[in-house]
Short mmCIF file of C-alpha atoms and ligand atoms in Angstrom, two decimals:
data_model
loop_
_atom_site.label_atom_id
_atom_site.label_comp_id
_atom_site.label_asym_id
_atom_site.label_seq_id
_atom_site.Cartn_x
_atom_site.Cartn_y
_atom_site.Cartn_z
CA MET A 985 -27.66 26.42 -9.36
CA VAL A 986 -30.80 24.37 -9.73
CA GLU A 987 -29.51 20.54 -9.39
CA ALA A 988 -30.69 18.25 -12.25
CA SER A 989 -32.36 15.43 -10.46
CA LYS A 990 -32.43 12.83 -13.64
CA VAL A 991 -29.28 11.03 -14.71
CA ASP A 992 -27.68 13.08 -17.75
CA LEU A 993 -24.19 11.69 -17.74
CA LEU A 994 -23.80 7.84 -17.37
CA ILE A 995 -20.22 6.44 -17.28
CA VAL A 996 -20.25 2.55 -18.08
CA ASN A 997 -17.62 -0.23 -18.39
CA ALA A 998 -14.95 1.20 -16.31
CA GLY A 999 -12.23 -1.76 -16.22
CA GLN A 1000 -11.54 -0.57 -12.60
CA LEU A 1001 -13.90 2.07 -10.80
CA VAL A 1002 -11.37 3.67 -8.06
CA THR A 1003 -13.87 5.62 -5.84
CA CYS A 1004 -11.60 6.51 -2.87
CA ALA A 1005 -14.42 6.70 -0.71
CA GLY A 1006 -13.72 6.14 2.94
CA LYS A 1007 -14.83 7.74 6.15
CA ARG A 1008 -16.68 10.84 5.33
CA GLY A 1009 -15.35 14.00 6.63
CA ARG A 1010 -11.96 12.83 7.40
CA PRO A 1011 -8.55 12.38 5.49
CA LYS A 1012 -7.57 8.70 5.57
CA VAL A 1013 -4.71 7.34 7.70
CA GLY A 1014 -2.73 4.14 8.16
CA GLU A 1015 -4.32 0.90 6.67
CA ALA A 1016 -7.16 2.90 5.00
CA MET A 1017 -4.62 4.20 2.70
CA LEU A 1018 -4.37 0.78 1.07
CA ASP A 1019 -8.16 0.88 0.51
CA LEU A 1020 -9.26 2.53 -2.71
CA GLY A 1021 -12.80 1.23 -2.98
CA VAL A 1022 -12.41 -0.35 -6.35
CA ILE A 1023 -15.61 -1.49 -8.21
CA GLU A 1024 -14.66 -3.82 -10.94
CA ARG A 1025 -16.40 -3.50 -14.08
CA GLY A 1026 -17.78 -0.08 -12.80
CA ALA A 1027 -20.06 2.71 -13.51
CA VAL A 1028 -20.84 6.10 -12.24
CA ALA A 1029 -24.37 8.22 -12.62
CA VAL A 1030 -24.06 11.92 -12.50
CA ALA A 1031 -27.10 14.54 -12.76
CA GLY A 1032 -25.99 17.94 -13.34
CA GLU A 1033 -22.84 18.81 -11.40
CA ARG A 1034 -23.23 16.03 -8.86
CA ILE A 1035 -22.58 12.23 -8.64
CA VAL A 1036 -25.99 10.33 -7.89
CA ALA A 1037 -24.94 7.09 -7.78
CA VAL A 1038 -21.89 4.55 -8.24
CA GLY A 1039 -21.99 0.84 -8.71
CA LYS A 1040 -21.63 -1.94 -11.26
CA SER A 1041 -21.85 -1.49 -15.04
CA GLY A 1042 -25.14 -3.28 -16.21
CA GLU A 1043 -26.70 -2.71 -12.85
CA LEU A 1044 -26.54 0.79 -11.93
CA GLU A 1045 -28.21 1.81 -15.41
CA ARG A 1046 -31.38 -0.02 -14.27
CA GLU A 1047 -31.32 1.62 -10.79
CA VAL A 1048 -31.33 5.45 -11.52
CA GLU A 1049 -33.90 7.63 -13.28
CA LEU A 1050 -32.32 8.49 -16.96
CA ALA A 1051 -32.85 11.88 -18.21
CA PRO A 1052 -34.34 11.41 -22.17
CA ASP A 1053 -31.15 12.86 -23.63
CA VAL A 1054 -28.66 10.93 -21.19
CA ARG A 1055 -24.96 11.07 -22.55
CA VAL A 1056 -23.63 7.79 -22.24
CA VAL A 1057 -19.72 7.47 -22.15
CA ASP A 1058 -18.14 3.81 -22.53
CA ALA A 1059 -14.96 3.84 -20.75
CA GLY A 1060 -14.22 0.53 -22.64
CA GLY A 1061 -12.39 -1.28 -19.76
CA ARG A 1062 -10.37 1.87 -18.67
CA LEU A 1063 -9.64 3.28 -15.32
CA VAL A 1064 -12.16 5.81 -13.95
CA MET A 1065 -10.97 7.89 -10.91
CA PRO A 1066 -11.70 11.02 -9.08
CA GLY A 1067 -9.94 13.99 -10.79
CA PHE A 1068 -6.67 14.65 -9.25
CA VAL A 1069 -6.49 17.33 -6.72
CA ASP A 1070 -2.97 19.29 -6.38
CA PRO A 1071 -3.01 20.98 -3.01
CA HIS A 1072 0.47 22.97 -3.47
CA THR A 1073 1.08 24.82 -6.50
CA HIS A 1074 2.64 28.15 -7.46
CA LEU A 1075 0.70 28.46 -10.44
CA VAL A 1076 0.60 32.11 -11.14
CA PHE A 1077 4.19 33.42 -12.20
CA ALA A 1078 5.80 35.24 -15.26
CA GLY A 1079 9.07 34.15 -16.78
CA SER A 1080 10.70 31.16 -16.30
CA ARG A 1081 14.16 29.99 -14.90
CA GLU A 1082 15.55 27.56 -17.30
CA HIS A 1083 19.00 29.38 -16.92
CA GLU A 1084 19.51 28.03 -13.41
CA LEU A 1085 19.87 24.81 -14.85
CA GLU A 1086 23.39 25.27 -15.53
CA LEU A 1087 24.17 26.83 -12.07
CA LYS A 1088 22.54 23.84 -10.51
CA LEU A 1089 24.60 21.35 -12.41
CA SER A 1090 27.82 23.39 -11.38
CA GLY A 1091 26.83 22.55 -7.82
CA VAL A 1092 25.27 25.96 -6.65
CA PRO A 1093 22.69 25.23 -4.33
CA TYR A 1094 19.16 26.27 -4.25
CA LEU A 1095 19.27 28.71 -1.27
CA GLU A 1096 22.60 29.80 -2.62
CA ILE A 1097 20.97 31.02 -5.90
CA LEU A 1098 18.27 32.59 -3.86
CA ALA A 1099 20.99 34.39 -1.72
CA ARG A 1100 22.64 35.98 -4.81
CA GLY A 1101 19.25 37.37 -5.89
CA GLY A 1102 18.20 34.77 -8.11
CA GLY A 1103 15.62 31.85 -7.91
CA ILE A 1104 12.57 33.07 -6.32
CA LEU A 1105 13.73 36.66 -6.27
CA SER A 1106 14.22 36.61 -10.36
CA THR A 1107 10.64 35.49 -10.45
CA VAL A 1108 9.50 38.40 -8.32
CA ARG A 1109 10.92 40.85 -10.62
CA ALA A 1110 9.41 39.23 -13.83
CA THR A 1111 5.91 38.75 -11.95
CA ARG A 1112 6.12 42.67 -10.80
CA GLU A 1113 6.49 43.73 -14.44
CA ALA A 1114 3.81 41.53 -15.48
CA SER A 1115 0.32 43.03 -15.75
CA LEU A 1116 -2.88 41.46 -14.70
CA GLU A 1117 -3.87 40.71 -18.00
CA GLU A 1118 -0.62 38.92 -18.51
CA LEU A 1119 -0.43 36.92 -15.45
CA VAL A 1120 -3.96 35.66 -16.35
CA ALA A 1121 -2.96 34.76 -19.95
CA ILE A 1122 0.16 32.56 -18.40
CA GLY A 1123 -1.80 30.91 -15.67
CA LEU A 1124 -4.75 29.96 -18.20
CA LYS A 1125 -1.86 28.12 -20.22
CA TYR A 1126 -0.73 26.21 -17.17
CA ALA A 1127 -4.38 25.70 -15.76
CA GLU A 1128 -5.13 23.98 -19.42
CA GLU A 1129 -2.19 21.89 -19.08
CA MET A 1130 -3.15 20.85 -15.64
CA LEU A 1131 -6.72 19.92 -16.80
CA ARG A 1132 -5.55 17.92 -19.58
CA GLN A 1133 -3.17 15.81 -17.42
CA GLY A 1134 -6.14 15.08 -15.16
CA THR A 1135 -6.22 17.61 -12.35
CA THR A 1136 -9.36 19.04 -11.58
CA THR A 1137 -8.79 21.25 -8.59
CA ALA A 1138 -5.62 22.89 -7.56
CA GLU A 1139 -4.55 25.41 -4.74
CA ALA A 1140 -2.65 28.18 -6.10
CA LYS A 1141 -0.43 30.50 -4.14
CA SER A 1142 0.66 34.21 -4.46
CA GLY A 1143 4.64 35.04 -3.42
CA TYR A 1144 6.12 36.37 -6.38
CA GLY A 1145 4.72 40.05 -5.74
CA LEU A 1146 6.31 40.41 -2.34
CA ASN A 1147 4.28 43.74 -1.85
CA THR A 1148 0.83 44.75 -1.31
CA GLU A 1149 -0.04 45.59 -4.82
CA ASP A 1150 1.77 42.87 -6.53
CA GLU A 1151 0.59 40.34 -4.28
CA ILE A 1152 -3.13 41.42 -4.72
CA LYS A 1153 -2.47 41.19 -8.60
CA GLN A 1154 -1.64 37.66 -8.08
CA LEU A 1155 -4.36 36.70 -6.45
CA GLU A 1156 -6.59 38.52 -8.65
CA ALA A 1157 -5.15 36.45 -11.55
CA VAL A 1158 -5.93 33.47 -9.49
CA ARG A 1159 -9.49 34.42 -9.03
CA GLU A 1160 -9.70 35.42 -12.67
CA ILE A 1161 -8.46 32.12 -14.18
CA ASP A 1162 -10.66 30.22 -11.78
CA ALA A 1163 -13.63 32.16 -13.19
CA ARG A 1164 -12.79 31.51 -16.82
CA HIS A 1165 -11.28 28.03 -16.61
CA PRO A 1166 -12.87 24.85 -15.92
CA ILE A 1167 -10.07 23.75 -13.17
CA ASP A 1168 -11.03 24.79 -9.53
CA LEU A 1169 -8.54 26.92 -8.04
CA VAL A 1170 -8.18 27.43 -4.29
CA PRO A 1171 -6.13 30.67 -3.42
CA THR A 1172 -3.24 30.86 -0.78
CA PHE A 1173 -1.62 34.25 0.05
CA LEU A 1174 2.21 33.51 0.46
CA GLY A 1175 3.38 37.03 1.01
CA ALA A 1176 6.06 35.51 3.47
CA HIS A 1177 7.78 33.83 0.61
CA ALA A 1178 10.89 35.52 0.46
CA VAL A 1179 12.27 38.79 1.86
CA PRO A 1180 12.24 41.05 -1.19
CA GLU A 1181 15.42 42.88 -2.27
CA GLU A 1182 14.23 46.41 -0.94
CA TYR A 1183 13.84 44.53 2.63
CA ALA A 1184 17.15 42.77 2.45
CA GLY A 1185 18.58 42.53 6.17
CA ARG A 1186 15.08 43.68 7.44
CA GLY A 1187 13.23 40.50 7.77
CA ASP A 1188 11.37 41.53 10.67
CA GLU A 1189 10.23 44.79 8.98
CA PHE A 1190 8.91 42.84 6.00
CA VAL A 1191 6.80 40.71 8.43
CA ASP A 1192 5.52 43.76 9.97
CA LEU A 1193 4.40 44.84 6.35
CA ILE A 1194 2.76 41.42 5.91
CA LEU A 1195 0.79 41.59 9.28
CA GLU A 1196 -0.04 45.37 8.92
CA ASP A 1197 -0.78 45.71 5.27
CA MET A 1198 -0.92 42.58 3.25
CA LEU A 1199 -2.87 40.29 5.23
CA PRO A 1200 -5.82 42.88 6.08
CA ALA A 1201 -5.77 44.06 2.37
CA VAL A 1202 -6.07 40.47 1.15
CA ARG A 1203 -8.64 39.71 3.85
CA GLU A 1204 -10.67 42.77 2.75
CA ARG A 1205 -10.92 41.78 -0.52
CA GLY A 1206 -11.88 38.10 0.05
CA LEU A 1207 -8.74 37.12 -2.29
CA ALA A 1208 -7.49 34.10 -0.39
CA GLU A 1209 -8.64 31.03 1.87
CA PHE A 1210 -5.22 30.10 3.23
CA CYS A 1211 -2.23 32.12 4.37
CA ASP A 1212 1.33 30.09 3.87
CA VAL A 1213 4.65 30.99 4.93
CA PHE A 1214 8.05 29.65 3.72
CA CYS A 1215 9.76 28.74 7.10
CA GLU A 1216 13.55 27.84 6.20
CA GLU A 1217 16.84 29.06 7.46
CA GLY A 1218 17.78 32.26 5.70
CA VAL A 1219 14.13 32.91 4.70
CA PHE A 1220 11.66 33.04 7.58
CA SER A 1221 12.36 31.86 11.09
CA VAL A 1222 10.21 29.83 13.19
CA GLU A 1223 9.58 33.03 15.36
CA GLN A 1224 8.73 35.29 12.27
CA SER A 1225 6.53 32.43 10.54
CA ARG A 1226 4.44 32.21 14.02
CA ARG A 1227 4.03 35.84 13.74
CA VAL A 1228 2.46 35.59 10.42
CA LEU A 1229 0.49 32.44 10.89
CA GLU A 1230 -1.02 33.75 14.35
CA ARG A 1231 -2.17 36.94 12.63
CA ALA A 1232 -3.57 35.32 9.64
CA GLY A 1233 -5.35 32.84 12.10
CA GLU A 1234 -6.97 35.80 13.92
CA LEU A 1235 -8.15 37.13 10.52
CA GLY A 1236 -10.07 33.83 9.73
CA PHE A 1237 -7.75 32.29 7.21
CA GLY A 1238 -6.77 28.55 7.19
CA LEU A 1239 -3.07 27.92 7.69
CA LYS A 1240 -0.52 26.35 5.85
CA ILE A 1241 3.24 26.09 6.01
CA HIS A 1242 6.33 25.17 3.92
CA ALA A 1243 7.92 23.45 6.82
CA ASP A 1244 11.28 21.61 7.42
CA GLU A 1245 12.18 21.44 3.68
CA ILE A 1246 15.90 21.79 3.80
CA LYS A 1247 17.04 22.47 7.35
CA PRO A 1248 14.93 20.81 10.44
CA LEU A 1249 13.93 24.32 11.97
CA GLY A 1250 10.70 22.82 13.77
CA GLY A 1251 8.34 23.87 11.31
CA ALA A 1252 6.04 20.54 11.85
CA GLU A 1253 5.91 21.35 15.46
CA LEU A 1254 4.71 25.12 14.47
CA ALA A 1255 2.09 23.67 12.14
CA ALA A 1256 0.77 21.81 14.85
CA GLU A 1257 0.99 24.41 17.36
CA VAL A 1258 -0.94 26.98 15.18
CA GLY A 1259 -3.61 24.39 13.96
CA ALA A 1260 -2.51 24.55 10.55
CA THR A 1261 -4.47 22.49 7.72
CA SER A 1262 -1.29 21.24 6.24
CA ALA A 1263 2.53 21.17 6.69
CA ASP A 1264 4.24 20.87 3.35
CA HIS A 1265 7.50 19.39 2.30
CA LEU A 1266 8.80 17.78 5.45
CA LEU A 1267 12.17 16.19 4.10
CA ALA A 1268 13.70 17.28 7.34
CA VAL A 1269 10.71 16.59 9.65
CA SER A 1270 11.87 15.35 13.35
CA ASP A 1271 10.19 12.39 15.37
CA ARG A 1272 8.53 15.00 17.48
CA GLY A 1273 7.02 17.22 14.61
CA ILE A 1274 5.58 13.73 13.14
CA ALA A 1275 3.98 12.78 16.26
CA GLU A 1276 2.25 16.33 16.60
CA LEU A 1277 1.10 16.33 13.09
CA ALA A 1278 -0.65 12.97 13.65
CA ALA A 1279 -1.91 14.22 17.02
CA ARG A 1280 -3.11 17.49 15.59
CA GLY A 1281 -4.74 15.93 12.47
CA VAL A 1282 -2.45 18.28 10.19
CA VAL A 1283 -2.15 17.07 6.83
CA ALA A 1284 1.28 16.33 5.31
CA VAL A 1285 1.75 17.44 1.77
CA LEU A 1286 4.70 15.64 0.43
CA LEU A 1287 6.39 17.30 -2.86
CA PRO A 1288 8.61 14.42 -3.87
CA GLY A 1289 9.19 16.12 -7.49
CA THR A 1290 10.81 19.08 -5.77
CA THR A 1291 13.28 16.86 -4.06
CA PHE A 1292 13.95 15.11 -7.26
CA ASN A 1293 14.43 18.52 -9.20
CA LEU A 1294 16.81 19.99 -6.55
CA ARG A 1295 18.70 16.62 -6.53
CA GLU A 1296 18.52 16.14 -2.79
CA ARG A 1297 19.97 13.03 -1.30
CA HIS A 1298 16.89 12.20 1.09
CA TYR A 1299 13.30 12.35 0.58
CA ALA A 1300 10.42 13.23 3.01
CA PRO A 1301 10.16 10.19 5.75
CA ALA A 1302 6.94 9.24 3.99
CA ARG A 1303 7.00 5.56 5.17
CA LYS A 1304 7.57 6.71 8.96
CA MET A 1305 4.72 9.12 8.87
CA LEU A 1306 2.19 6.87 7.35
CA GLU A 1307 3.00 4.27 9.83
CA ARG A 1308 2.57 6.92 12.74
CA GLY A 1309 -0.76 7.78 11.61
CA VAL A 1310 -0.21 11.21 10.07
CA ALA A 1311 -2.56 11.94 7.12
CA VAL A 1312 -0.41 11.93 3.95
CA ALA A 1313 -1.07 13.92 0.75
CA LEU A 1314 0.79 14.63 -2.41
CA ALA A 1315 1.04 17.58 -4.72
CA SER A 1316 3.09 18.82 -7.58
CA ASP A 1317 4.56 22.10 -5.96
CA PHE A 1318 4.47 23.32 -9.59
CA ASN A 1319 6.69 26.65 -9.70
CA PRO A 1320 9.30 28.02 -12.07
CA GLY A 1321 12.05 26.97 -9.79
CA SER A 1322 12.40 24.15 -7.46
CA CYS A 1323 9.79 22.13 -9.66
CA PRO A 1324 8.72 23.10 -12.81
CA THR A 1325 6.23 20.05 -13.57
CA ASN A 1326 2.54 19.91 -13.13
CA SER A 1327 2.42 16.27 -14.14
CA LEU A 1328 0.79 14.48 -11.17
CA GLU A 1329 1.24 11.28 -13.04
CA LEU A 1330 5.09 12.09 -12.86
CA ILE A 1331 4.66 12.76 -9.06
CA MET A 1332 2.92 9.35 -8.58
CA THR A 1333 5.89 7.36 -10.09
CA ILE A 1334 8.51 9.27 -8.08
CA ALA A 1335 6.10 9.04 -4.89
CA CYS A 1336 6.31 5.24 -5.55
CA LEU A 1337 9.95 4.64 -6.19
CA TYR A 1338 11.36 7.18 -3.65
CA LEU A 1339 8.75 7.76 -0.97
CA GLU A 1340 8.09 4.18 -1.11
CA MET A 1341 4.64 4.80 -0.99
CA ARG A 1342 2.41 1.84 -2.49
CA PRO A 1343 0.34 2.75 -5.59
CA ALA A 1344 -2.66 2.68 -3.54
CA GLU A 1345 -1.78 5.16 -1.01
CA VAL A 1346 -0.45 7.41 -3.59
CA ILE A 1347 -4.01 7.59 -5.30
CA ASN A 1348 -5.55 8.52 -2.00
CA ALA A 1349 -2.74 11.05 -1.39
CA LEU A 1350 -3.63 12.74 -4.65
CA THR A 1351 -7.41 12.66 -4.26
CA ILE A 1352 -9.26 12.22 -1.10
CA ASN A 1353 -6.42 13.59 1.16
CA ALA A 1354 -5.27 16.15 -1.19
CA ALA A 1355 -8.98 17.57 -0.90
CA HIS A 1356 -8.82 17.59 2.63
CA ALA A 1357 -5.44 19.48 2.71
CA ILE A 1358 -7.05 22.40 0.92
CA GLY A 1359 -10.29 22.14 2.99
CA ARG A 1360 -12.49 20.44 0.11
CA GLY A 1361 -12.59 17.06 1.61
CA HIS A 1362 -16.42 17.17 1.83
CA MET A 1363 -16.94 18.29 -1.97
CA ILE A 1364 -14.18 16.46 -4.06
CA GLY A 1365 -11.51 13.61 -3.80
CA SER A 1366 -13.79 10.60 -3.98
CA LEU A 1367 -16.61 9.14 -6.39
CA GLU A 1368 -19.45 9.22 -3.86
CA PRO A 1369 -23.27 10.16 -4.15
CA GLY A 1370 -23.36 14.09 -3.41
CA LYS A 1371 -20.00 14.81 -4.22
CA GLN A 1372 -18.88 17.13 -7.39
CA ALA A 1373 -18.74 15.23 -10.48
CA ASP A 1374 -14.89 15.61 -11.35
CA ILE A 1375 -13.84 12.31 -12.96
CA VAL A 1376 -11.14 11.30 -15.01
CA ILE A 1377 -10.83 8.30 -17.36
CA PHE A 1378 -7.18 7.14 -18.04
CA ASP A 1379 -6.05 5.03 -20.72
CA ALA A 1380 -5.15 2.37 -18.45
CA PRO A 1381 -6.28 -1.08 -17.44
CA ASN A 1382 -5.85 -0.56 -13.61
CA TYR A 1383 -4.38 2.07 -10.98
CA GLU A 1384 -1.16 0.11 -10.61
CA TYR A 1385 -0.67 1.13 -14.27
CA LEU A 1386 -0.63 4.82 -13.96
CA CYS A 1387 1.96 4.49 -11.18
CA TYR A 1388 4.37 2.43 -13.32
CA ARG A 1389 4.11 4.27 -16.45
CA PHE A 1390 5.62 7.76 -16.37
CA GLY A 1391 6.48 10.44 -18.87
CA THR A 1392 3.27 9.96 -21.04
CA ASN A 1393 0.08 11.58 -20.38
CA LEU A 1394 -2.47 8.53 -20.04
CA VAL A 1395 -5.82 11.01 -19.64
CA TYR A 1396 -8.43 9.71 -22.23
CA LYS A 1397 -11.35 12.00 -21.06
CA VAL A 1398 -11.87 14.52 -18.06
CA ILE A 1399 -15.27 15.54 -16.56
CA LYS A 1400 -15.22 18.63 -14.61
CA ARG A 1401 -18.73 19.29 -12.65
CA GLY A 1402 -20.33 16.96 -14.78
CA GLN A 1403 -19.40 18.53 -18.23
CA ILE A 1404 -16.81 16.39 -20.35
CA VAL A 1405 -14.00 19.21 -20.80
CA VAL A 1406 -11.15 17.03 -22.08
CA GLU A 1407 -11.54 14.43 -24.72
CA GLN A 1408 -8.63 12.36 -26.41
O1 NIG B 1616 7.68 25.51 -2.69
N1 NIG B 1616 10.18 26.68 -1.26
C1 NIG B 1616 9.63 27.53 -1.66
N2 NIG B 1616 8.81 27.81 -2.47
C2 NIG B 1616 8.89 27.00 -3.92
C3 NIG B 1616 9.84 27.24 -4.48
C4 NIG B 1616 9.58 28.31 -5.46
C5 NIG B 1616 10.47 28.99 -6.30
O2 NIG B 1616 11.59 28.43 -6.25
O3 NIG B 1616 10.07 29.79 -7.23
C6 NIG B 1616 8.86 25.50 -3.21
O4 NIG B 1616 9.76 24.77 -3.57
FE1 FE B 1617 5.99 25.69 -2.69
#
């Protein structure tokens, strides 16, 4: 696409312009997490799909070349930020699991519901029955919910097909939604999400199927950038997870892992060993695991909405990870079971209150570090010249207000690739 050179969209009068700018090419760690690159009374200039300049309102307008038909958006003192990046979602699924709420309240644990053939496996049954068109229609609805809440890019996993044909169907749905909706989706193959009923008690054989059939088929069709595995007691062991990730690495996939969510199996150590882009969940991560994530530059994607919804007592040790130099990102984990929300504003509040992350850390974790968790740190996640113009205006006077309010969508406008796609 030919880039416009003259500014055709100008956002002025931001109460605070949160740029999230930092060292190029790397996620933020330590003290840098507290730096949001805030410009008071800020402005952003956009040409075509890209940001060409950021600066002070009143000055920037004079420094750039404006197209004759430039559209000027007056933020009216509101908060302007990079679009949220949600680096861990299970966006495409059929059905829903509200009937598990009563079971959960009567004390049946998440893994027990799965072991009884419910949980993930009930969504697998519904997803296998759905046609590609039905999955696309459902996913488009959720993608629209997300965009309206300020998410401009999201990762989207398969993992409710659990056979070659239905995993491919799910990933084709992701591709179709990405093509038809303004939100950008980054596809991840998660064939190793659960052992399907027809392979009950034969987990190793199911892993063989993933290695020999699913991974090459997904690769051949170019349907996924990343490969993920649910490494958990009773699901996939460390050894099985290693087999999947090593093969995926050989085939050129980026690697992700659902690690140390419920039991401390050593998923973080495995992520470091195989050179994963991210390790996600990490409630039960060991000290050694934390050290290895920091040393190898694996992004820790924390999912506190899931901890909240599963009513786990202990949240991931976010403070310890931050203090020890791990690059921390946050995500929704949007899925029909363990976390049926796609509101990143809600995740912000939970992250502040229960992960004890500070508002600035939370915002970096949902923008620039989230972008790095899906290999997009060079394109999105901050408001800097050259980056994609994915921008959200919130009806908030400052960034702390976003973390403090919850349960209300504060989005005022969303700009995706330079186009206004949501207007309140
Ligand atoms: O990240 N942990 C495994 N996968 C999802 C849950 C999926 C589901 O319950 O349907 C998660 O929490
Ligand atoms: Fe997940």
